[in-house]
Coordinates of C-alpha atoms in Angstrom, one line a residue:
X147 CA -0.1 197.4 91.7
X148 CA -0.6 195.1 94.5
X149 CA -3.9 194.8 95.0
X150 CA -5.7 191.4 96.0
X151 CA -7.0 190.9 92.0
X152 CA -4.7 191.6 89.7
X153 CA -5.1 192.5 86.3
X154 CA -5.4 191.3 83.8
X155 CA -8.7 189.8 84.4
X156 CA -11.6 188.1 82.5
X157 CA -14.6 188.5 83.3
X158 CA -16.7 186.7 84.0
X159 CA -19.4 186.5 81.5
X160 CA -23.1 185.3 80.3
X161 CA -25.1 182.6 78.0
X162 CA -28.3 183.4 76.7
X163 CA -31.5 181.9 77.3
X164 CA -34.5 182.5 75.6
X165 CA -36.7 183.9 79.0
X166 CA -35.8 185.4 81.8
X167 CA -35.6 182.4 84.9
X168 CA -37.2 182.2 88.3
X169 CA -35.9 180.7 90.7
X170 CA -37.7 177.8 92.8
X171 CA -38.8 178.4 96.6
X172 CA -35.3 176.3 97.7
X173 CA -32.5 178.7 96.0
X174 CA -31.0 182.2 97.2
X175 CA -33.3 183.6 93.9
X176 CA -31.7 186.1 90.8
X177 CA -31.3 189.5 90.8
X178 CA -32.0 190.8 87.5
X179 CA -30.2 193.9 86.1
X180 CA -30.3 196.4 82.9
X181 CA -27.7 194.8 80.2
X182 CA -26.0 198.0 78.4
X183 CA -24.9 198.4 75.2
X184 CA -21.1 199.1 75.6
X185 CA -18.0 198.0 76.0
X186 CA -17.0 195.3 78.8
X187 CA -14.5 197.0 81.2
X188 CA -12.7 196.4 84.2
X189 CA -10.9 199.0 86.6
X190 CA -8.2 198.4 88.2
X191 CA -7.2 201.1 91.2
X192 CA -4.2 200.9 93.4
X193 CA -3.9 204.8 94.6
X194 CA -3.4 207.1 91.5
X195 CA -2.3 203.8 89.6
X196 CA -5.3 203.1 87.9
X197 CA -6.2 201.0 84.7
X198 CA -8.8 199.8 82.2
X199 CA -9.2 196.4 81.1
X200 CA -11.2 194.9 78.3
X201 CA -13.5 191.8 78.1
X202 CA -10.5 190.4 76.3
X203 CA -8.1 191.5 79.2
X204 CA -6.8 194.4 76.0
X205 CA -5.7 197.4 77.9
X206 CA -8.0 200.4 77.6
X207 CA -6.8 202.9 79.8
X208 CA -5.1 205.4 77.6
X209 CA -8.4 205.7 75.6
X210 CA -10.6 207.1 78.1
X211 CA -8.2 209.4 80.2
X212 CA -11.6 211.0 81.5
X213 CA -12.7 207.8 82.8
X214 CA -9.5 206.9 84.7
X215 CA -9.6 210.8 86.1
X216 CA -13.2 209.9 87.5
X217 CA -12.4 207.0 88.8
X218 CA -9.2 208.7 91.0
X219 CA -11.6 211.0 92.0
X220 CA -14.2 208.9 92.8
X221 CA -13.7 205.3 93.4
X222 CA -12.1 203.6 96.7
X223 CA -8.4 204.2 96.7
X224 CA -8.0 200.4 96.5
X225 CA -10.7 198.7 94.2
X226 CA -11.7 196.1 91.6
X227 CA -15.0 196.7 89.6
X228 CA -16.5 194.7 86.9
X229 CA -19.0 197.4 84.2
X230 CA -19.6 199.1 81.4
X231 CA -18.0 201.6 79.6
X232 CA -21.1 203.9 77.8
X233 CA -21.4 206.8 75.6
X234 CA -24.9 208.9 76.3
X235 CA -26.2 211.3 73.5
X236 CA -29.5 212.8 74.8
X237 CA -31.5 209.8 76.0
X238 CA -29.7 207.0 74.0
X239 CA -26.4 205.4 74.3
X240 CA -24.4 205.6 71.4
X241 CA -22.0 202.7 70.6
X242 CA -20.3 204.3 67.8
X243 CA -19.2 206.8 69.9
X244 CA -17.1 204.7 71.9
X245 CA -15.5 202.7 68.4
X246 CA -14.3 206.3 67.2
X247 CA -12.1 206.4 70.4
X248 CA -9.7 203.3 69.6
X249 CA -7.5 205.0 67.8
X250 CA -3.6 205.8 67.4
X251 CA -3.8 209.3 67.7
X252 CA -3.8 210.4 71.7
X253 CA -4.7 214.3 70.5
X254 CA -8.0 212.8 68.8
X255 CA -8.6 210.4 71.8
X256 CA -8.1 213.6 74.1
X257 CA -10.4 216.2 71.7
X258 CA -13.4 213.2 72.0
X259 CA -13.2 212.5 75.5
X260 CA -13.9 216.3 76.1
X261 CA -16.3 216.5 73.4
X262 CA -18.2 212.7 73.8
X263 CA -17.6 211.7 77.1
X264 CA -17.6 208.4 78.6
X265 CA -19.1 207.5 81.6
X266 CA -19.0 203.3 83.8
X267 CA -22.0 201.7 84.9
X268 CA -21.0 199.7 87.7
X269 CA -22.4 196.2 88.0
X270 CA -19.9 194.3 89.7
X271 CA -17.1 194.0 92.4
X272 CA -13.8 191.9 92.4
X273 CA -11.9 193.6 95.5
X274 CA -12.0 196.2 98.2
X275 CA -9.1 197.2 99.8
X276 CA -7.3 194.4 100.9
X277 CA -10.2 192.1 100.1
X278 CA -10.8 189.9 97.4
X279 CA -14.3 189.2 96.7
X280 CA -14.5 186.8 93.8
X281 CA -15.4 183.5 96.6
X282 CA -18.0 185.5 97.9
X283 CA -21.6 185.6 96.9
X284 CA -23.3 188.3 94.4
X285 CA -25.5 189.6 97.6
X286 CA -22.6 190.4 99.2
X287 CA -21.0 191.4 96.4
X288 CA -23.1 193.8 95.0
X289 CA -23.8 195.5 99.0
X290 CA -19.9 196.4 99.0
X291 CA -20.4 197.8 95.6
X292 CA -23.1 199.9 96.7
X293 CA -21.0 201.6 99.3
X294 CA -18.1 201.5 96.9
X295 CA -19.7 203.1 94.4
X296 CA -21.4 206.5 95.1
X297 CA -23.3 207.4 91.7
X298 CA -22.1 211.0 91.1
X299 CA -21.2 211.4 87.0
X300 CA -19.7 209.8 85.6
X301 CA -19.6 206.7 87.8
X302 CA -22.9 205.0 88.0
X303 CA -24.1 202.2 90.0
X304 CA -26.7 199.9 87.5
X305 CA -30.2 199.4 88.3
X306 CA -31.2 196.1 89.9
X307 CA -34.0 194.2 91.0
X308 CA -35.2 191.1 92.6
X309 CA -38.3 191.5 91.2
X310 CA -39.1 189.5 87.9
X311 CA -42.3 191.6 87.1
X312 CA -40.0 194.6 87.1
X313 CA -37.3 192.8 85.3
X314 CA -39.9 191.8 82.4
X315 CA -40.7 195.8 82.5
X316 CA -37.2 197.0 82.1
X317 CA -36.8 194.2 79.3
X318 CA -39.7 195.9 77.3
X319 CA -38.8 199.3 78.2
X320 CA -35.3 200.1 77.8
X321 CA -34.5 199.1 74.3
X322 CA -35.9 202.2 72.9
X323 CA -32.6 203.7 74.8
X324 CA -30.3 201.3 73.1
X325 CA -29.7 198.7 75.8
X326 CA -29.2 195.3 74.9
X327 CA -32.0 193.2 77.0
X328 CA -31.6 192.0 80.4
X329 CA -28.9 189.7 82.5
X330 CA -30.1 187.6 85.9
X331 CA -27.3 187.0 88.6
X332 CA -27.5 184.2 91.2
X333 CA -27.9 186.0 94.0
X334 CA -25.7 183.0 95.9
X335 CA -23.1 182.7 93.2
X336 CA -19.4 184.0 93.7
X337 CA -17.5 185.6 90.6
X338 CA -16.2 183.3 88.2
X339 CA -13.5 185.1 85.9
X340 CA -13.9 184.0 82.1
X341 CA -16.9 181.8 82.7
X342 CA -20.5 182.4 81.6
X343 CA -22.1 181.8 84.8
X344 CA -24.7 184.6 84.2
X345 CA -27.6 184.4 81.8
X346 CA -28.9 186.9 79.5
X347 CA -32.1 187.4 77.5
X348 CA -31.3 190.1 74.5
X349 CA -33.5 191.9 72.0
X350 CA -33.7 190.2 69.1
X351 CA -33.7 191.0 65.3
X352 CA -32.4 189.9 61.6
X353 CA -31.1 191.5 59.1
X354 CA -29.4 190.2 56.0
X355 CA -25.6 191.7 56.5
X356 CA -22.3 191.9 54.9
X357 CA -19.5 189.3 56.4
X358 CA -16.7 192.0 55.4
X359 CA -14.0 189.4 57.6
X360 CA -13.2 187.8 60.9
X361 CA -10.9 187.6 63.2
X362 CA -9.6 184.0 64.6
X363 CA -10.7 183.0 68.2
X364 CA -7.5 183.4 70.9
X365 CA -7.7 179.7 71.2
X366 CA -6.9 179.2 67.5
X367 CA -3.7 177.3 66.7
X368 CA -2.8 176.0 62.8
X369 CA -3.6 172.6 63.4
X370 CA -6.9 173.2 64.7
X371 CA -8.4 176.7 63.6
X372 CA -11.1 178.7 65.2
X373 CA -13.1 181.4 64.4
X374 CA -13.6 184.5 66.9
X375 CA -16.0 186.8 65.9
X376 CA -17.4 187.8 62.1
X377 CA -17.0 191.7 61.0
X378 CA -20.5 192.5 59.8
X379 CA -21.6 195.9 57.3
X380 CA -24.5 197.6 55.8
X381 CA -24.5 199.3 52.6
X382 CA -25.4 203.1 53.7
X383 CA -27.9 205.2 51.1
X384 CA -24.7 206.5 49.1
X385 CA -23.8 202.4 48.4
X386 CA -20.8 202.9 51.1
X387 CA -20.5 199.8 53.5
X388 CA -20.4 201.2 56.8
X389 CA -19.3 198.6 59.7
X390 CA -22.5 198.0 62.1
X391 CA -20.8 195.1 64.7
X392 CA -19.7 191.9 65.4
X393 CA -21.5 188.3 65.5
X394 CA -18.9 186.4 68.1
X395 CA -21.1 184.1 70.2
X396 CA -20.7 180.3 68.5
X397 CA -20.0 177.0 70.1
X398 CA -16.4 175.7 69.5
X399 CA -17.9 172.9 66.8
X400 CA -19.5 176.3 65.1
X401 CA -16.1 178.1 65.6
X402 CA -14.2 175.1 63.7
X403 CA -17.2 174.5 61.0
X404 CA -17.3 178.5 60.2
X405 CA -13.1 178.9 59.5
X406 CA -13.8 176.3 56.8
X407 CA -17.0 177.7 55.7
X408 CA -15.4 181.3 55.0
X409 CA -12.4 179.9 53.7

């Protein structure tokens, strides 16, 4: 590939606050957006070279070969674009489905994507032809996307709004569908790979759960260890732990304090 962003990338990514902001009468504003309930993905398309990164730059691309077919098909022959990898079972999106598809087995990865199909939710664009786009702002970022990005299945372009009523609507509506909450975008902002320079406002619940492990952060050394993200379970009705997520947003003190703690 030799396309103005190469891969790998990370994105770039958000912090959450407790409600959604509003911007003052002096700044560009926010644009407010559905947040979905998948997994992070970046796609990479140079002509038929195409490829699928991860929020943790991980290579996806052989286990959606439906998605990288759509995105031959549909996308700008020379593209970057930042979204959402989803799985949609009547009107919900089902996160499960898209677990079942990391595995070894490429006959089993094949047999899902015809019977579960994935589909991208486009929120984002990194480059355009010869164009990089990361210095320039999320208005004129997210107007290339639109003409980048037509809609047709399986390649969606995600809902936005300037509107904070609306926003406040979508927040209270959409979780029945199993989205996550909702993320604001400095409309003025330019695209800052691996920092969290959007904000987020997610649904929020407890539930007592199972730690069944963890994995180390990728900034984890001997001398100084870190934890990356906790495995968590529920016991199902037959007493069968079942694995229902991860818990992997901590400060780096809380990332030091919990490796102990577990040990």
């Amino acid at each position: 590939m030799t396309l103005p962003v190469q891969p790998p990338v990370e994105p770039m990514l958000a912090k959450s606050v407790a409600t959604l902001p509003q911007a003052d009468a002096t700044a560009a504003g926010y644009a407010y957006e559905p947040k979905w309930d998948g997994f992070r993905c970046l796609i990479f398309r140079d002509g038929d070279d195409v490829e699928l990164g991860s929020r943790n730059t991980k290579p996806l691309t052989r286990y959606f070969p439906e998605v990288v077919d759509a995105a031959r098909e549909l996308l700008p022959s020379r593209c970057v674009l930042d979204g959402e990898l989803i799985v949609v079972q009547g009107d919900r999106l089902e996160f499960e489905r898209l677990l079942e598809r990391i595995h070894p087995a490429d006959s089993r990865v094949r047999m899902l994507a015809e019977t579960t199909p994935a589909a991208f939710v486009a929120f984002d664009l990194l480059a355009l032809g010869d164009d990089s786009y990361l210095d320039r702002s999320f208005d004129e970022r997210r107007a290339a996307l639109e003409q980048a990005v037509s809609g047709a299945e399986p390649m969606h372009l995600t809902p936005l709004t300037t509107d904070l009523a609306v926003a406040r609507e979508w927040f209270d509506q959409f979780e029945g569908a199993g989205l996550d909450g909702v993320i604001a975008k400095d409309r003025a902002a330019s695209y800052s790979p691996g920092a969290r320079t959007m904000l987020k406002v997610k649904h929020t619940r407890t539930a007592d759960v199972v730690v069944a492990g963890y994995r180390l952060h990728k900034t984890s050394t001997a001398e100084e260890p870190k934890l990356g993200s906790l495995l968590l379970g529920l016991y199902d009705a037959d007493g069968h732990l079942q694995h229902v997520g991860v818990s992997a947003a901590f400060s780096a003190a809380r990332r030091a304090a919990l490796v102990a703690e577990l040990h």
